[in-house]
Coordinates of C-alpha atoms (C1' of nucleotides) in Angstrom, one line a residue:
Chain A
X314 CA 28.6 -20.6 15.5
X315 CA 27.0 -18.1 17.6
X316 CA 28.9 -14.6 17.4
X317 CA 27.5 -12.6 20.1
X318 CA 26.0 -9.1 19.2
X319 CA 24.2 -10.3 16.1
X320 CA 21.0 -8.2 16.7
X321 CA 21.7 -5.3 15.3
X322 CA 23.4 -6.9 12.2
X323 CA 20.1 -9.3 11.7
X324 CA 17.6 -6.3 12.5
X325 CA 19.4 -4.3 9.7
X326 CA 19.4 -6.9 7.3
X327 CA 15.6 -8.1 8.0
X328 CA 14.9 -4.0 7.5
X329 CA 16.3 -3.8 4.2
X330 CA 15.0 -7.1 3.3
X331 CA 11.1 -5.5 3.8
X332 CA 11.9 -2.7 1.6
X333 CA 13.4 -4.9 -0.9
X334 CA 10.6 -7.4 -1.2
X335 CA 8.4 -4.6 -1.0
X336 CA 9.9 -3.1 -4.4
X337 CA 10.0 -6.1 -5.7
X338 CA 6.3 -7.1 -5.3
X339 CA 5.1 -4.0 -5.2
X340 CA 2.5 -4.9 -2.4
X341 CA 2.8 -5.7 1.7
X342 CA 2.1 -9.5 0.8
X343 CA 5.0 -10.6 0.8
X344 CA 5.8 -13.2 3.5
X345 CA 8.3 -13.4 6.5
X346 CA 10.0 -16.7 4.8
X347 CA 10.3 -14.5 1.9
X348 CA 11.8 -11.5 3.7
X349 CA 14.3 -13.4 6.3
X350 CA 15.4 -15.9 3.0
X351 CA 16.5 -12.0 1.4
X352 CA 17.7 -11.4 4.5
X353 CA 19.7 -14.9 5.2
X354 CA 18.3 -16.5 7.9
X355 CA 15.0 -18.3 9.0
X356 CA 12.2 -17.4 9.3
X357 CA 11.9 -18.0 13.0
X358 CA 15.0 -16.2 13.5
X359 CA 13.6 -13.3 11.9
X360 CA 9.9 -13.4 14.9
X361 CA 12.6 -14.6 16.9
X362 CA 13.9 -10.7 17.0
X363 CA 11.3 -8.7 16.1
X364 CA 8.6 -11.1 17.7
X365 CA 6.1 -9.9 15.0
X366 CA 5.9 -9.2 10.7
X367 CA 4.0 -6.1 11.8
X368 CA 6.8 -4.7 13.5
X369 CA 9.4 -6.0 10.9
X370 CA 7.2 -3.4 8.6
X371 CA 7.3 -0.8 11.6
X372 CA 10.9 -0.6 11.7
X373 CA 11.6 -0.4 8.2
X374 CA 9.1 2.7 8.2
X375 CA 11.2 4.3 10.9
X376 CA 14.3 3.5 8.9
X377 CA 13.2 5.2 5.3
X378 CA 11.8 8.1 7.6
X379 CA 15.1 8.7 9.7
X380 CA 17.6 7.9 6.4
X381 CA 15.4 10.5 5.1
X382 CA 15.4 13.2 8.0
X383 CA 18.7 12.8 8.5
X384 CA 19.5 13.8 4.5
X385 CA 17.6 17.0 4.7
X386 CA 19.4 17.9 8.1
X387 CA 23.1 17.2 5.9
X388 CA 21.7 19.1 2.8
X389 CA 20.3 22.3 4.8
X390 CA 23.6 22.8 6.8
X391 CA 24.9 26.0 5.6
X392 CA 22.3 27.0 3.9
X393 CA 20.4 30.4 5.7
X394 CA 18.6 31.8 2.6
X395 CA 14.7 30.8 3.3
X396 CA 14.3 30.7 -0.8
X397 CA 17.5 27.8 -1.2
X398 CA 15.7 26.4 2.3
X399 CA 13.0 25.7 0.9
X400 CA 14.8 24.5 -2.9
X401 CA 16.7 22.1 -0.9
X402 CA 13.8 20.8 0.5
X403 CA 12.5 19.8 -2.3
X404 CA 15.2 18.4 -4.0
X405 CA 16.0 16.3 -1.1
X406 CA 12.8 15.0 -1.6
X407 CA 13.9 13.7 -5.3
X408 CA 17.4 12.8 -4.7
X409 CA 18.7 9.7 -5.8
X410 CA 17.9 7.8 -2.9
X411 CA 14.7 8.8 -2.3
X412 CA 13.8 7.8 -5.9
X413 CA 14.9 4.4 -5.8
X414 CA 12.0 2.3 -7.3
X415 CA 12.6 -0.1 -3.8
X416 CA 12.0 3.0 -1.6
X417 CA 9.1 4.8 -3.7
X418 CA 7.6 1.8 -3.4
X419 CA 7.4 0.9 0.0
X420 CA 6.0 4.4 0.4
X421 CA 2.9 4.1 -1.4
X422 CA 2.5 0.8 0.4
X423 CA 2.9 1.9 4.1
X424 CA 0.5 5.0 2.9
X425 CA -2.1 2.1 2.7
X426 CA -0.9 0.4 5.7
X427 CA -1.1 3.6 7.6
X428 CA -5.2 2.9 7.3
X429 CA -5.0 -0.6 9.0
X430 CA -2.1 0.6 11.8
X431 CA -2.6 3.1 14.0
X432 CA 1.4 3.5 14.8
X433 CA 2.6 4.2 11.4
X434 CA -0.8 6.4 10.5
X435 CA 0.9 8.3 13.9
X436 CA 4.4 8.0 11.7
X437 CA 3.4 9.4 8.8
X438 CA 1.6 12.3 10.3
X439 CA 4.5 13.7 12.1
X440 CA 6.5 13.4 9.4
X441 CA 4.3 15.2 6.9
X442 CA 4.3 17.4 9.8
X443 CA 7.1 17.8 10.0
X444 CA 8.1 18.6 6.2
X445 CA 5.0 21.0 5.7
X446 CA 5.7 22.8 8.6
X447 CA 9.6 22.8 7.9
X448 CA 8.2 24.3 4.8
X449 CA 5.9 27.1 5.9
X450 CA 8.7 28.5 8.3
X451 CA 10.8 29.3 5.6
X452 CA 7.6 30.1 2.9
X453 CA 6.3 33.0 6.0
X454 CA 9.2 35.4 4.8
X455 CA 8.5 35.0 1.3
X456 CA 5.0 34.3 0.5
X457 CA 3.5 35.7 3.7
X458 CA 0.3 35.1 4.6
X459 CA 0.6 32.2 1.6
X460 CA 2.6 30.3 3.5
X461 CA 0.0 27.3 4.8
X462 CA -1.2 27.2 0.9
X463 CA 2.2 27.2 -1.2
X464 CA 3.4 24.3 1.3
X465 CA 0.3 22.1 1.0
X466 CA 0.8 22.5 -2.8
X467 CA 5.0 21.9 -2.8
X468 CA 3.7 18.7 -0.8
X469 CA 1.3 18.0 -2.9
X470 CA 3.2 17.5 -5.7
X471 CA 5.9 16.0 -3.9
X472 CA 3.7 13.2 -3.1
X473 CA 1.5 13.3 -6.8
X474 CA 5.1 13.1 -8.2
X475 CA 6.3 9.5 -6.0
X476 CA 3.0 8.2 -7.2
X477 CA 3.2 8.8 -10.6
X478 CA 7.3 7.8 -10.4
X479 CA 6.1 4.6 -8.9
X480 CA 3.0 4.0 -11.6
X481 CA 5.0 4.4 -14.7
X482 CA 8.5 4.1 -13.5
X483 CA 11.6 6.3 -14.7
X484 CA 11.0 5.9 -18.1
X485 CA 8.3 8.1 -19.8
X486 CA 8.6 11.0 -17.1
X487 CA 9.0 14.0 -19.3
X488 CA 11.6 16.4 -17.4
X489 CA 13.1 15.6 -13.9
X490 CA 10.4 15.5 -11.0
X491 CA 11.6 18.2 -9.1
X492 CA 11.0 20.7 -11.7
X493 CA 7.3 20.6 -11.3
X494 CA 8.0 21.3 -7.4
X495 CA 10.5 24.1 -8.3
X496 CA 8.7 25.8 -10.9
X497 CA 5.6 26.4 -9.1
X498 CA 7.6 27.1 -6.1
X499 CA 8.9 29.9 -8.5
X500 CA 5.6 31.0 -10.1
X501 CA 4.0 31.1 -6.1
X502 CA 7.3 33.6 -5.4
X503 CA 6.6 35.8 -8.2
X504 CA 2.8 36.0 -7.2
X505 CA 2.6 35.8 -4.0
X506 CA 6.0 36.7 -3.0
X507 CA 7.2 40.0 -1.4
X508 CA 9.8 41.2 -3.1
X509 CA 8.6 40.4 -6.9
X510 CA 11.3 42.6 -7.7
X511 CA 14.5 40.1 -8.6
Chain B
X80 CA -37.3 -17.6 -5.9
X81 CA -34.6 -17.4 -8.9
X82 CA -36.3 -14.5 -10.7
X83 CA -34.3 -14.5 -13.7
X84 CA -32.1 -12.0 -15.1
X85 CA -30.4 -11.7 -11.7
X86 CA -27.0 -11.0 -13.2
X87 CA -26.8 -7.5 -13.5
X88 CA -28.0 -6.8 -10.1
X89 CA -25.5 -9.0 -8.4
X90 CA -22.6 -7.8 -10.4
X91 CA -23.8 -4.3 -9.5
X92 CA -24.1 -4.7 -5.8
X93 CA -21.0 -6.3 -5.4
X94 CA -18.9 -4.0 -7.2
X95 CA -20.7 -1.4 -4.6
X96 CA -19.6 -4.1 -1.7
X97 CA -16.1 -4.3 -3.0
X98 CA -15.3 -0.4 -2.6
X99 CA -17.5 -0.2 0.8
X100 CA -15.4 -2.9 2.0
X101 CA -12.1 -1.4 0.2
X102 CA -12.7 2.2 2.4
X103 CA -14.5 0.7 5.3
X104 CA -10.8 -1.1 6.3
X105 CA -8.7 0.7 4.0
X106 CA -6.5 -1.8 2.5
X107 CA -7.5 -4.8 0.1
X108 CA -7.3 -7.5 2.6
X109 CA -10.7 -7.7 2.3
X110 CA -12.8 -11.4 2.6
X111 CA -14.9 -12.8 0.1
X112 CA -17.2 -13.1 2.0
X113 CA -17.4 -9.9 3.8
X114 CA -17.8 -8.5 0.2
X115 CA -20.9 -10.7 -0.4
X116 CA -22.5 -10.5 2.8
X117 CA -22.8 -6.9 2.3
X118 CA -23.4 -7.5 -1.0
X119 CA -26.4 -9.5 0.4
X120 CA -25.4 -12.8 -0.7
X121 CA -23.1 -15.7 -0.3
X122 CA -19.6 -15.7 -0.6
X123 CA -20.6 -18.7 -3.4
X124 CA -22.5 -16.6 -5.4
X125 CA -19.9 -14.4 -5.9
X126 CA -18.0 -16.2 -7.1
X127 CA -20.3 -17.7 -9.2
X128 CA -20.5 -15.0 -11.2
X129 CA -17.1 -13.0 -11.5
X130 CA -15.0 -16.4 -10.8
X131 CA -12.6 -14.8 -8.8
X132 CA -11.7 -12.7 -6.1
X133 CA -9.5 -10.7 -8.5
X134 CA -11.9 -10.1 -11.2
X135 CA -14.6 -8.2 -8.8
X136 CA -11.1 -6.4 -7.8
X137 CA -11.2 -4.8 -11.7
X138 CA -14.6 -4.7 -12.5
X139 CA -14.8 -2.3 -9.5
X140 CA -11.8 -0.5 -10.9
X141 CA -13.3 -0.1 -14.2
X142 CA -16.7 1.0 -12.5
X143 CA -15.1 4.1 -10.7
X144 CA -13.0 4.8 -13.7
X145 CA -15.9 4.6 -15.8
X146 CA -18.3 6.8 -13.4
X147 CA -15.4 9.3 -13.8
X148 CA -14.8 9.2 -17.3
X149 CA -18.6 9.9 -17.7
X150 CA -18.9 12.9 -14.7
X151 CA -15.7 14.4 -17.2
X152 CA -17.4 14.2 -20.5
X153 CA -21.2 15.3 -19.0
X154 CA -19.2 18.3 -17.3
X155 CA -17.4 19.5 -20.4
X156 CA -20.1 19.6 -22.4
X157 CA -21.1 23.0 -24.0
X158 CA -17.6 24.1 -22.7
X159 CA -15.5 25.7 -25.0
X160 CA -13.0 28.0 -24.2
X161 CA -9.5 26.1 -23.3
X162 CA -9.3 27.5 -19.9
X163 CA -12.4 26.9 -18.9
X164 CA -12.3 23.1 -20.0
X165 CA -8.8 22.9 -18.1
X166 CA -10.5 24.5 -14.8
X167 CA -13.2 21.9 -15.6
X168 CA -11.2 18.7 -15.9
X169 CA -9.6 20.2 -12.4
X170 CA -12.8 20.6 -10.4
X171 CA -14.5 16.9 -11.8
X172 CA -11.2 15.3 -10.2
X173 CA -11.7 17.3 -7.0
X174 CA -15.7 16.7 -7.3
X175 CA -18.4 16.2 -4.5
X176 CA -18.6 11.6 -5.6
X177 CA -14.8 11.6 -6.6
X178 CA -13.5 12.9 -3.1
X179 CA -16.0 10.5 -1.5
X180 CA -13.6 8.3 1.3
X181 CA -14.8 5.2 -0.5
X182 CA -13.5 6.0 -3.5
X183 CA -10.1 7.6 -2.4
X184 CA -9.5 5.5 -0.6
X185 CA -10.0 2.1 -3.5
X186 CA -8.0 4.6 -6.0
X187 CA -4.8 4.3 -3.7
X188 CA -5.6 0.8 -2.9
X189 CA -6.0 0.2 -6.6
X190 CA -2.5 2.3 -7.7
X191 CA -0.8 -0.1 -5.2
X192 CA -2.6 -3.2 -6.9
X193 CA -1.5 -2.4 -9.9
X194 CA 2.1 -3.0 -9.3
X195 CA 0.6 -6.5 -9.0
X196 CA -1.8 -7.2 -12.0
X197 CA -1.0 -6.5 -15.2
X198 CA -4.5 -5.4 -16.1
X199 CA -4.9 -2.9 -13.7
X200 CA -1.5 -1.6 -14.4
X201 CA -2.7 -1.2 -18.1
X202 CA -6.6 0.5 -17.0
X203 CA -4.3 2.9 -15.2
X204 CA -2.1 3.5 -17.5
X205 CA -4.9 4.3 -20.1
X206 CA -6.6 6.5 -17.4
X207 CA -3.8 8.5 -16.7
X208 CA -3.4 8.7 -20.4
X209 CA -6.3 10.1 -21.1
X210 CA -6.6 13.0 -18.8
X211 CA -3.0 14.0 -19.0
X212 CA -3.6 14.3 -23.3
X213 CA -7.2 15.6 -22.4
X214 CA -5.3 18.4 -20.4
X215 CA -2.3 18.9 -22.8
X216 CA -4.7 19.4 -25.6
X217 CA -6.1 22.1 -23.9
X218 CA -3.2 24.0 -22.9
X219 CA -1.4 23.8 -26.2
X220 CA -3.3 26.9 -26.9
X221 CA -2.8 28.3 -23.5
X222 CA 0.8 27.6 -22.9
X223 CA 2.5 26.7 -26.3
X224 CA 5.2 25.2 -25.4
X225 CA 5.3 24.6 -22.1
X226 CA 1.8 21.9 -22.0
X227 CA 3.5 18.9 -21.2
X228 CA 4.9 20.4 -18.2
X229 CA 2.2 22.2 -16.5
X230 CA -0.4 19.1 -17.7
X231 CA 2.1 17.0 -15.7
X232 CA 1.7 19.2 -12.5
X233 CA -1.7 19.3 -12.8
X234 CA -2.2 15.9 -12.6
X235 CA 0.3 15.4 -9.6
X236 CA -1.1 17.9 -7.5
X237 CA -4.4 15.6 -8.1
X238 CA -3.1 12.7 -7.3
X239 CA -1.2 14.3 -4.6
X240 CA -4.0 16.1 -2.8
X241 CA -5.9 12.5 -2.8
X242 CA -3.0 10.7 -1.2
X243 CA -3.6 13.4 1.4
X244 CA -7.1 13.7 2.0
X245 CA -6.9 9.9 2.2
X246 CA -4.4 10.1 5.0
X247 CA -5.8 13.2 7.4
X248 CA -9.4 12.8 6.5
X249 CA -11.2 15.8 4.7
X250 CA -10.9 17.2 8.6
X251 CA -7.6 19.9 8.8
X252 CA -6.9 20.3 5.0
X253 CA -6.7 23.8 5.2
X254 CA -8.3 24.7 1.4
X255 CA -10.2 23.0 -0.9
X256 CA -8.5 20.8 -2.6
X257 CA -8.9 21.9 -6.2
X258 CA -7.7 25.4 -5.6
X259 CA -4.2 24.0 -5.2
X260 CA -4.4 22.9 -8.5
X261 CA -6.5 25.6 -10.0
X262 CA -3.8 28.0 -8.4
X263 CA -1.3 26.1 -10.5
X264 CA -3.2 26.7 -13.3
X265 CA -3.4 30.6 -13.2
X266 CA 0.3 31.3 -12.3
X267 CA 0.7 29.0 -15.1
X268 CA -1.1 31.2 -17.4
X269 CA 0.4 34.5 -16.2
X270 CA 3.7 33.1 -16.3
X271 CA 3.5 30.8 -19.5
X272 CA 0.6 31.9 -21.4
X273 CA 0.2 33.3 -24.2
X274 CA -2.0 36.2 -23.4
X275 CA 0.0 37.6 -20.1
X276 CA -2.4 40.5 -20.4
X277 CA -6.1 40.8 -17.9
Chain C
dC449 C1' 42.4 -24.3 33.3
dC450 C1' 39.3 -26.9 33.4
dT451 C1' 33.9 -27.8 34.1
dG452 C1' 29.1 -26.9 34.5
dT453 C1' 25.7 -23.2 33.8
dT454 C1' 24.2 -19.3 32.0
dT455 C1' 23.1 -16.4 27.9
dT456 C1' 22.7 -15.5 23.0
dA457 C1' 22.0 -17.4 18.2
dT458 C1' 20.0 -20.2 15.5
dT459 C1' 16.2 -24.0 12.5
dG460 C1' 13.1 -27.5 11.5
dA461 C1' 9.0 -28.8 12.1
dT462 C1' 4.3 -28.0 14.5
dT463 C1' 0.1 -25.4 15.3
dG464 C1' -3.6 -23.0 13.9
dA465 C1' -6.3 -19.8 11.7
dT466 C1' -7.7 -18.1 7.5
dG467 C1' -9.7 -17.5 3.5
dA468 C1' -10.1 -18.8 -1.7
dA469 C1' -12.1 -21.8 -4.6
dT470 C1' -14.8 -25.6 -5.6
dC471 C1' -18.9 -29.1 -5.3
dA472 C1' -23.2 -31.5 -4.1
dA473 C1' -27.8 -29.7 -3.6
dT474 C1' -32.0 -27.4 -3.6
dA475 C1' -35.2 -25.0 -6.6
dA476 C1' -37.7 -22.3 -9.2
dA477 C1' -38.4 -20.5 -14.3
dG478 C1' -38.8 -21.4 -19.4
Chain D
dC426 C1' -36.0 -31.7 -18.2
dT427 C1' -32.8 -28.2 -19.2
dT428 C1' -31.3 -23.7 -17.7
dT429 C1' -30.5 -20.2 -14.2
dA430 C1' -30.2 -18.8 -9.1
dT431 C1' -28.6 -20.5 -4.5
dT432 C1' -25.6 -21.8 -0.6
dG433 C1' -23.9 -24.3 3.4
dA434 C1' -20.2 -27.6 3.5
dT435 C1' -16.0 -29.0 2.3
dT436 C1' -11.4 -28.7 0.0
dC437 C1' -6.7 -27.4 -0.6
dA438 C1' -3.2 -24.1 0.4
dT439 C1' -0.9 -20.5 2.9
dC440 C1' 1.3 -18.5 6.5
dA441 C1' 2.3 -16.5 10.6
dA442 C1' 3.8 -17.7 15.1
dT443 C1' 5.4 -20.8 18.5
dC444 C1' 8.3 -24.9 19.8
dA445 C1' 11.8 -28.3 21.1
dA446 C1' 16.5 -28.7 19.9
dT447 C1' 21.3 -27.3 19.0
dA448 C1' 25.2 -25.1 19.6
dA449 C1' 28.5 -21.8 21.1
dA450 C1' 30.0 -18.2 23.3
dA451 C1' 30.6 -16.2 28.2
dC452 C1' 31.0 -16.2 32.7
dA453 C1' 31.3 -18.5 37.7
dG454 C1' 33.7 -20.5 41.0
dG455 C1' 37.5 -23.8 42.4

DNA sequence: CCTGTTTTATTGATTGATGAATCAATAAAG
DNA sequence: CTTTATTGATTCATCAATCAATAAAACAGG
């Protein structure tokens, strides 16, 4: 019963399955068969569409990054004030979707995978650069001369919070993780900000 | 030529080799043969002493953690002032040894591995709890009521900085990474500290 | 509106490589 | 003659990737 035009349906089913399986197992040693089974097809078909396990991983990563990017743009829309825009960048990083266990687990695994795959490494670099350049751009007006270090700090807190989330589960996380980053931002504004007065 | 008492020598050679190999490949898919070769012995002997690849990884992790713990205790010795002690905790995390590429790479990989192995997960939790409880203990006097969130922030920055270091290499890291954490500490002291003066 | 050819979808079985773990054998101390 | 050290060869399992085969839709011309 081959309905035509299955390719996009199969692809996205596989991509979802990759993320779910990585999340379930916590590692990237998941077999193509596991992924294919979860996506409701044979491993041969998975290979038929993606060619290799590697490209499934890369596609999954691209998918996560694209989703994130879309979310950022959506949340930034209409916001013009620099401080508000930085806060939006922070909060989007900690949004419901991005804190989904499967997503964070996949992130962490892609970080490791980047050391193996040049393509993933490049993707990750692009993503990092974009986030930090976004941050720096807004911070330039808020904490002139200090935008680089503050941006780096915010980015580090985001990554660190992700890790801790993956490691310990959300249970014993004291506070909403975004509050740490927001706190850091507000203290930086007070300390280095051009308008220290409220 | 079996000289007796080889066990400890072989063990530590293997542990070193595990860390080096993980660092070299960036992942934990290194073979026992690779590890054994680097440690100057056959893979059979490696199995003879450790039983399984898994216990080699666990032993390597224990080794890194023990070394770190020793370094912390050493650096803290004699320091009594709370602020100084927190700064020492931060700086030790970013010491020369702990920023060695192989070490950071191994760290990151163990983070991922923790999701597979209950033992590693427990080890990591112990380590994290110890660091944060140390931080909280000192911070209690410095930023009363806020020690939990500040400790969490410092810990997150440390983890985040590690990741970024692994990902990008030390080249395009703007500043010494400890400065971000130290900055965060000092701003927290100014904002929440009991002695805002000075 | 048939009929054969091409394209797309799909899978069970096979191949080939890889690598963890075990074994059998050797040898030097004690 | 038992214990410790050591390895080359072997076993056994796992998987990524490919193949051969099946089937159904689309399409072609008569």
